[in-house]
Short mmCIF file of C-alpha atoms and ligand atoms in Angstrom, two decimals:
data_model
loop_
_atom_site.label_atom_id
_atom_site.label_comp_id
_atom_site.label_asym_id
_atom_site.label_seq_id
_atom_site.Cartn_x
_atom_site.Cartn_y
_atom_site.Cartn_z
CA MET A 1 -87.46 39.30 109.18
CA ASP A 2 -89.87 36.96 107.63
CA ALA A 3 -89.62 34.02 109.94
CA GLY A 4 -89.27 31.06 107.83
CA ALA A 5 -87.38 32.75 104.79
CA PRO A 6 -83.64 33.39 104.29
CA SER A 7 -82.35 36.67 104.97
CA ARG A 8 -82.72 39.06 101.90
CA THR A 9 -80.38 41.48 102.86
CA ALA A 10 -78.15 39.29 103.10
CA GLU A 11 -78.31 38.61 99.35
CA TYR A 12 -77.88 41.76 98.47
CA MET A 13 -74.61 42.21 100.78
CA ALA A 14 -73.12 39.17 98.58
CA LEU A 15 -74.13 41.24 95.53
CA PHE A 16 -72.31 44.09 96.84
CA ARG A 17 -69.58 41.91 97.51
CA ALA A 18 -69.50 40.09 94.38
CA LEU A 19 -69.85 43.51 92.39
CA GLU A 20 -66.44 44.90 94.11
CA SER A 21 -64.78 42.02 93.72
CA GLN A 22 -64.96 42.87 89.88
CA ARG A 23 -62.79 45.70 90.22
CA PRO A 24 -59.45 46.14 89.26
CA PRO A 25 -57.02 44.66 91.80
CA GLY A 26 -55.54 47.38 93.99
CA ARG A 27 -58.71 49.67 93.62
CA ARG A 28 -61.40 47.35 95.32
CA LEU A 29 -61.83 47.32 98.67
CA VAL A 30 -62.79 43.55 99.29
CA GLU A 31 -62.16 40.19 97.21
CA ASP A 32 -64.79 37.69 97.46
CA ARG A 33 -64.77 35.19 94.93
CA ALA A 34 -67.31 32.88 96.41
CA ALA A 35 -70.27 35.74 96.90
CA ALA A 36 -72.00 35.31 93.90
CA ARG A 37 -72.53 31.58 94.23
CA PHE A 38 -75.18 32.59 97.18
CA LEU A 39 -77.48 35.10 94.55
CA GLY A 40 -80.54 33.68 93.34
CA ALA A 41 -80.98 33.96 89.85
CA ARG A 42 -81.68 37.53 88.86
CA LEU A 43 -78.81 38.70 91.03
CA ARG A 44 -76.81 35.89 89.94
CA ALA A 45 -77.51 37.33 86.55
CA VAL A 46 -76.62 41.22 87.40
CA ALA A 47 -73.47 40.00 88.90
CA TYR A 48 -72.46 37.98 85.81
CA ALA A 49 -73.14 40.91 83.58
CA ALA A 50 -71.05 43.05 85.54
CA ARG A 51 -67.89 41.01 84.74
CA LEU A 52 -67.85 43.24 81.65
CA PRO A 53 -66.43 46.78 83.20
CA PRO A 54 -68.75 49.11 81.25
CA LEU A 55 -71.91 47.13 82.37
CA ARG A 56 -70.51 47.24 85.68
CA TRP A 57 -70.04 50.88 85.88
CA LEU A 58 -73.84 50.93 84.73
CA ILE A 59 -75.38 48.50 87.16
CA VAL A 60 -73.00 50.26 90.16
CA ALA A 61 -74.27 54.02 88.97
CA TYR A 62 -78.01 52.54 88.94
CA ILE A 63 -77.75 50.92 92.31
CA ASP A 64 -76.30 53.79 93.96
CA ARG A 65 -78.59 56.22 92.40
CA ARG A 66 -81.75 54.35 93.33
CA TRP A 67 -80.32 53.46 96.95
CA PRO A 68 -77.49 55.66 97.78
CA GLY A 69 -75.37 54.45 100.64
CA PRO A 70 -75.94 50.89 101.29
CA ARG A 71 -73.77 49.24 98.79
CA LEU A 72 -70.48 51.67 99.20
CA SER A 73 -71.27 51.25 103.24
CA GLY A 74 -71.68 47.57 103.06
CA VAL A 75 -68.15 47.08 101.16
CA VAL A 76 -66.46 49.78 103.26
CA ARG A 77 -67.88 47.89 106.53
CA THR A 78 -66.87 44.38 105.10
CA ARG A 79 -63.44 45.67 104.22
CA VAL A 80 -63.00 47.39 107.71
CA ILE A 81 -64.32 44.07 109.67
CA ASP A 82 -61.69 42.01 107.49
CA ASP A 83 -58.95 43.97 108.31
CA LEU A 84 -60.04 43.62 112.24
CA VAL A 85 -60.23 40.06 111.58
CA ARG A 86 -57.24 39.28 110.30
CA SER A 87 -55.75 41.14 113.02
CA ALA A 88 -57.37 39.45 115.68
CA THR A 89 -57.01 35.97 114.17
CA GLY A 90 -53.61 36.72 113.41
CA GLY A 91 -52.90 38.00 117.03
CA GLY A 92 -54.24 35.39 119.40
CA CYS A 93 -58.04 35.18 118.84
CA GLY A 94 -58.22 31.46 118.40
CA GLN A 95 -61.87 31.37 117.79
CA LEU A 96 -63.96 33.38 115.39
CA VAL A 97 -67.69 33.81 115.75
CA LEU A 98 -69.88 35.19 112.87
CA LEU A 99 -73.35 36.25 114.37
CA GLY A 100 -75.81 36.80 111.94
CA ALA A 101 -73.43 35.57 109.24
CA GLY A 102 -75.33 35.75 106.25
CA TYR A 103 -73.45 34.71 103.30
CA ASP A 104 -69.61 35.83 104.71
CA THR A 105 -67.34 33.73 103.31
CA ARG A 106 -64.43 35.11 105.87
CA ALA A 107 -63.97 31.67 107.11
CA THR A 108 -62.35 30.70 104.16
CA ARG A 109 -61.73 33.58 102.36
CA LEU A 110 -59.40 35.13 104.95
CA HIS A 111 -56.15 33.29 105.08
CA GLU A 112 -55.11 34.42 109.12
CA ALA A 113 -59.11 32.88 109.59
CA ALA A 114 -58.30 29.87 107.84
CA SER A 115 -56.83 27.95 110.82
CA THR A 116 -59.12 29.44 113.10
CA THR A 117 -62.54 27.75 114.34
CA VAL A 118 -65.05 29.54 113.17
CA PHE A 119 -68.62 29.36 114.41
CA GLU A 120 -71.48 30.56 111.99
CA VAL A 121 -74.14 31.47 113.81
CA ASP A 122 -77.57 32.43 111.82
CA HIS A 123 -81.26 32.32 111.51
CA PRO A 124 -81.89 28.65 110.56
CA ALA A 125 -83.86 29.89 107.25
CA THR A 126 -81.01 32.03 105.67
CA GLN A 127 -77.89 29.19 107.08
CA ALA A 128 -80.30 26.25 105.53
CA ARG A 129 -80.14 28.39 102.28
CA LYS A 130 -76.18 29.19 102.69
CA ARG A 131 -75.41 25.36 103.37
CA ALA A 132 -77.37 24.19 100.38
CA ALA A 133 -75.21 26.47 97.96
CA LEU A 134 -71.98 25.22 99.35
CA ALA A 135 -70.74 22.12 98.01
CA SER A 136 -69.20 20.97 101.12
CA THR A 137 -68.58 21.94 104.25
CA PRO A 138 -65.60 23.84 105.18
CA ALA A 139 -63.05 22.35 107.90
CA ASN A 140 -63.20 25.04 110.21
CA VAL A 141 -66.67 26.17 110.16
CA ARG A 142 -69.05 25.08 113.19
CA TYR A 143 -72.85 25.65 111.96
CA VAL A 144 -75.01 26.92 114.57
CA PRO A 145 -79.09 27.37 113.85
CA VAL A 146 -80.01 30.24 116.40
CA ASP A 147 -82.80 32.56 116.27
CA PHE A 148 -81.76 35.64 118.21
CA GLU A 149 -85.15 36.30 119.25
CA HIS A 150 -85.92 32.81 120.64
CA ASP A 151 -83.38 30.84 121.10
CA SER A 152 -80.54 30.52 123.63
CA LEU A 153 -77.16 31.54 122.04
CA THR A 154 -75.24 30.38 125.37
CA ALA A 155 -76.78 26.76 124.82
CA ALA A 156 -76.18 26.69 120.88
CA LEU A 157 -72.42 27.91 121.20
CA ALA A 158 -71.62 25.56 124.15
CA ASP A 159 -73.14 22.70 122.53
CA SER A 160 -71.36 23.41 119.58
CA GLY A 161 -67.80 22.96 121.09
CA PHE A 162 -66.91 27.06 121.66
CA ASP A 163 -64.36 27.19 124.46
CA SER A 164 -64.84 30.06 127.22
CA ARG A 165 -61.01 30.05 128.12
CA ARG A 166 -59.99 30.96 124.46
CA ARG A 167 -60.24 34.77 123.68
CA THR A 168 -62.56 35.45 120.64
CA CYS A 169 -62.90 37.57 117.76
CA VAL A 170 -67.12 38.01 117.64
CA VAL A 171 -68.62 39.82 114.05
CA TRP A 172 -72.17 41.03 114.59
CA GLU A 173 -72.23 42.63 111.20
CA GLY A 174 -75.26 44.33 109.65
CA VAL A 175 -77.77 42.32 112.21
CA PHE A 176 -78.37 44.66 115.21
CA SER A 177 -80.73 47.16 113.56
CA TYR A 178 -83.06 44.35 112.49
CA LEU A 179 -83.24 42.94 116.23
CA THR A 180 -85.53 43.63 119.05
CA PRO A 181 -84.07 45.34 121.98
CA ALA A 182 -84.34 42.22 123.99
CA ALA A 183 -83.02 40.01 121.55
CA ILE A 184 -79.73 42.59 121.57
CA ASP A 185 -79.52 42.60 125.31
CA LEU A 186 -79.69 38.47 125.36
CA THR A 187 -77.21 38.56 122.91
CA LEU A 188 -74.77 40.97 124.40
CA SER A 189 -75.26 39.12 127.63
CA ALA A 190 -74.25 35.66 126.40
CA LEU A 191 -71.70 37.17 124.62
CA VAL A 192 -69.95 38.38 128.26
CA GLU A 193 -70.89 35.58 129.54
CA LEU A 194 -69.24 33.14 127.02
CA CYS A 195 -66.14 34.60 126.02
CA ALA A 196 -62.82 35.51 127.57
CA PRO A 197 -62.12 38.89 129.01
CA GLY A 198 -59.84 40.60 126.16
CA SER A 199 -62.29 39.04 123.59
CA LEU A 200 -63.25 41.43 120.84
CA ILE A 201 -66.97 42.21 119.34
CA LEU A 202 -67.00 43.87 115.97
CA LEU A 203 -70.59 45.29 115.51
CA THR A 204 -72.73 47.46 113.42
CA TYR A 205 -75.40 49.78 114.16
CA VAL A 206 -77.64 52.70 113.31
CA ASP A 207 -78.12 56.08 114.37
CA GLN A 208 -80.72 56.04 116.26
CA ARG A 209 -81.54 59.76 115.23
CA ALA A 210 -82.19 58.41 111.70
CA LEU A 211 -84.97 55.92 112.46
CA GLU A 212 -86.46 59.27 115.18
CA ASP A 213 -86.33 61.08 111.66
CA PRO A 214 -86.16 59.47 108.70
CA GLN A 215 -85.83 62.14 106.50
CA SER A 216 -82.77 63.10 108.08
CA GLN A 217 -80.29 60.65 106.53
CA GLY A 218 -80.60 57.84 103.61
CA PRO A 219 -84.35 58.12 103.53
CA ALA A 220 -84.01 56.13 100.33
CA TRP A 221 -81.92 53.39 102.15
CA LEU A 222 -84.40 53.51 105.21
CA ALA A 223 -86.98 52.62 102.57
CA ALA A 224 -84.89 50.09 100.50
CA VAL A 225 -84.65 47.75 103.60
CA ARG A 226 -88.40 48.09 104.76
CA ALA A 227 -89.47 47.14 101.21
CA VAL A 228 -87.50 44.25 100.97
CA GLY A 229 -89.30 43.39 104.49
CA GLU A 230 -86.37 43.83 106.89
CA PRO A 231 -86.78 47.29 108.30
CA PHE A 232 -84.06 48.98 110.56
CA CYS A 233 -86.25 49.01 114.09
CA THR A 234 -83.56 49.37 116.37
CA GLY A 235 -80.77 52.34 116.71
CA LEU A 236 -78.49 53.31 119.38
CA HIS A 237 -77.82 56.87 119.53
CA PRO A 238 -73.73 57.74 119.34
CA ALA A 239 -73.63 59.80 122.64
CA ARG A 240 -74.71 57.00 124.63
CA ALA A 241 -73.11 54.42 122.95
CA ARG A 242 -70.28 54.17 125.04
CA ALA A 243 -72.44 54.01 128.35
CA PHE A 244 -74.61 51.71 126.87
CA PHE A 245 -71.71 49.32 126.52
CA ALA A 246 -70.36 50.04 129.50
CA GLU A 247 -73.60 48.76 131.64
CA ARG A 248 -73.24 45.51 129.46
CA HIS A 249 -69.58 44.71 130.51
CA LEU A 250 -67.85 45.69 127.13
CA ILE A 251 -65.50 48.46 126.67
CA LEU A 252 -65.77 50.74 123.39
CA ARG A 253 -62.53 50.89 122.00
CA HIS A 254 -63.59 52.39 118.42
CA ASP A 255 -66.69 53.66 116.85
CA GLU A 256 -67.14 55.59 113.41
CA THR A 257 -69.47 56.23 110.59
CA THR A 258 -69.15 53.87 107.40
CA THR A 259 -68.52 57.62 105.77
CA GLU A 260 -65.85 58.31 108.15
CA ALA A 261 -64.27 54.68 107.69
CA ALA A 262 -64.66 55.23 104.02
CA ARG A 263 -62.65 58.23 103.79
CA ARG A 264 -60.08 56.72 106.01
CA LEU A 265 -59.67 53.90 103.38
CA GLY A 266 -59.44 56.96 100.23
CA VAL A 267 -62.61 56.39 98.81
CA ALA A 268 -63.42 59.12 96.52
CA GLU A 269 -67.33 58.79 96.94
CA ALA A 270 -67.32 58.73 100.47
CA ALA A 271 -69.26 61.78 100.87
CA THR A 272 -72.30 59.92 99.11
CA ILE A 273 -72.50 57.36 102.08
CA PRO A 274 -75.23 59.08 104.22
CA ARG A 275 -73.93 59.22 107.94
CA LEU A 276 -76.45 56.77 109.65
CA TYR A 277 -74.34 53.38 109.57
CA ARG A 278 -71.70 52.91 112.41
CA LEU A 279 -68.93 50.22 113.31
CA ALA A 280 -68.19 49.88 116.66
CA THR A 281 -64.94 47.69 118.31
CA LEU A 282 -65.73 46.52 121.51
CA GLU A 283 -63.75 44.83 124.41
CA VAL A 284 -64.83 42.28 126.62
CA GLU A 285 -64.29 43.54 130.23
CA ASN A 286 -62.02 41.94 132.70
CA THR A 287 -64.11 41.90 135.73
CA SER A 288 -66.72 39.49 137.17
CA ALA A 289 -69.19 42.28 138.19
CA ARG A 290 -72.38 42.23 136.96
CA GLY A 291 -75.71 43.71 137.21
CA GLY A 292 -76.32 47.55 137.50
CA ALA A 293 -78.33 50.13 135.39
CA ARG A 294 -78.67 49.59 132.12
CA THR A 295 -79.44 52.25 129.56
CA ARG A 296 -82.35 50.91 127.38
CA LEU A 297 -82.04 50.95 123.51
CA GLY A 298 -84.48 53.19 121.06
CA SER A 299 -86.76 51.47 118.28
CA ALA A 300 -87.87 52.93 115.27
CA SER A 301 -91.44 53.63 117.06
CA GLN A 302 -89.88 55.37 119.84
C1 SAM B 401 -78.26 42.09 106.39
S1 SAM B 401 -77.76 40.57 106.71
C2 SAM B 401 -76.16 40.58 107.23
C3 SAM B 401 -75.45 39.05 106.85
C4 SAM B 401 -73.95 39.05 106.91
N1 SAM B 401 -73.23 39.45 108.52
C5 SAM B 401 -73.33 40.46 105.98
O1 SAM B 401 -72.91 41.42 106.61
O2 SAM B 401 -73.43 40.11 105.03
C6 SAM B 401 -78.78 40.38 108.46
C7 SAM B 401 -78.24 38.73 109.04
O3 SAM B 401 -79.16 38.72 110.26
C8 SAM B 401 -79.41 37.10 110.22
N2 SAM B 401 -80.74 37.73 111.07
C9 SAM B 401 -82.04 38.48 111.65
N3 SAM B 401 -82.70 38.57 112.46
C10 SAM B 401 -81.93 37.31 112.93
C11 SAM B 401 -82.81 36.60 113.90
N4 SAM B 401 -83.88 37.02 114.66
N5 SAM B 401 -81.90 35.56 114.36
C12 SAM B 401 -80.62 35.20 113.77
N6 SAM B 401 -80.25 36.08 112.69
C13 SAM B 401 -81.04 36.60 112.18
C14 SAM B 401 -80.20 37.29 108.71
O4 SAM B 401 -80.38 35.70 108.67
C15 SAM B 401 -79.11 37.59 108.28
O5 SAM B 401 -77.61 36.93 107.76
#
């Protein structure tokens, strides 16, 4: 992303959640009534128009036709992560860390998270824009500005009162693919150092094969993120994911594409989602062992 500017993909994610929230109860995957407040004038007008069901249908059809995949994949991933966060925070994780939080509203939207200390970590430019859009700071939230490429996550979280003795749920949604392999490694090692064993990390990543052969899966999706100045630059081959995370003291508990998750959730259009976007559930190992060989990440240019 442009170093001085807030993330545009984060704003598109807020639009997708705002549009989904306008579907009838029982049919929507996510309800995020606050999402529209983070939209700039143009996207806010789109979300406003979509309050009328025939217009919403047309807007969604236009988005999905022009960029097949990202909207539906985005709301599916948010829904799956919502369910996992509910179960983790309701089941003993006393802290929630949202890495690259963007316009994530889980701190107040999810009933189970409302009594949890939530650390919202994000690039300073995106975080400043989010805070400017909020009337007040939610009581359970601590804002932690961090650039994963340049800053120390360990120091920033420690300075914000992060408690390493408590089991924690970490969400790293829609961020991995925008970072360099070095920043990903630094972030994962900071999490392993900081988080108590048994802590959960919910992470999304892009299948490396889609970056190596951009015509194979979701070419319009890859072109869209490139066009807004936030290209997918780092991927991971799913067959290497278990070893990659194990070398970093993380146990891969579950890994699926958003296409598979959509099918599991009964989404009729699941098959329209290109099979490039993945959701991994990781657990921090219960060991003090460190070191060992490491699998290198692939980048778009390799
Ligand atoms: C696609 S948005 C995802 C936002 C949110 N997690 C969601 O799913 O709606 C990408 C997020 O990654 C953050 N990001 C990208 N590069 C970053 C960096 N170098 N340091 C910190 N955050 C970064 C952006 O600020 C943005 O919030």
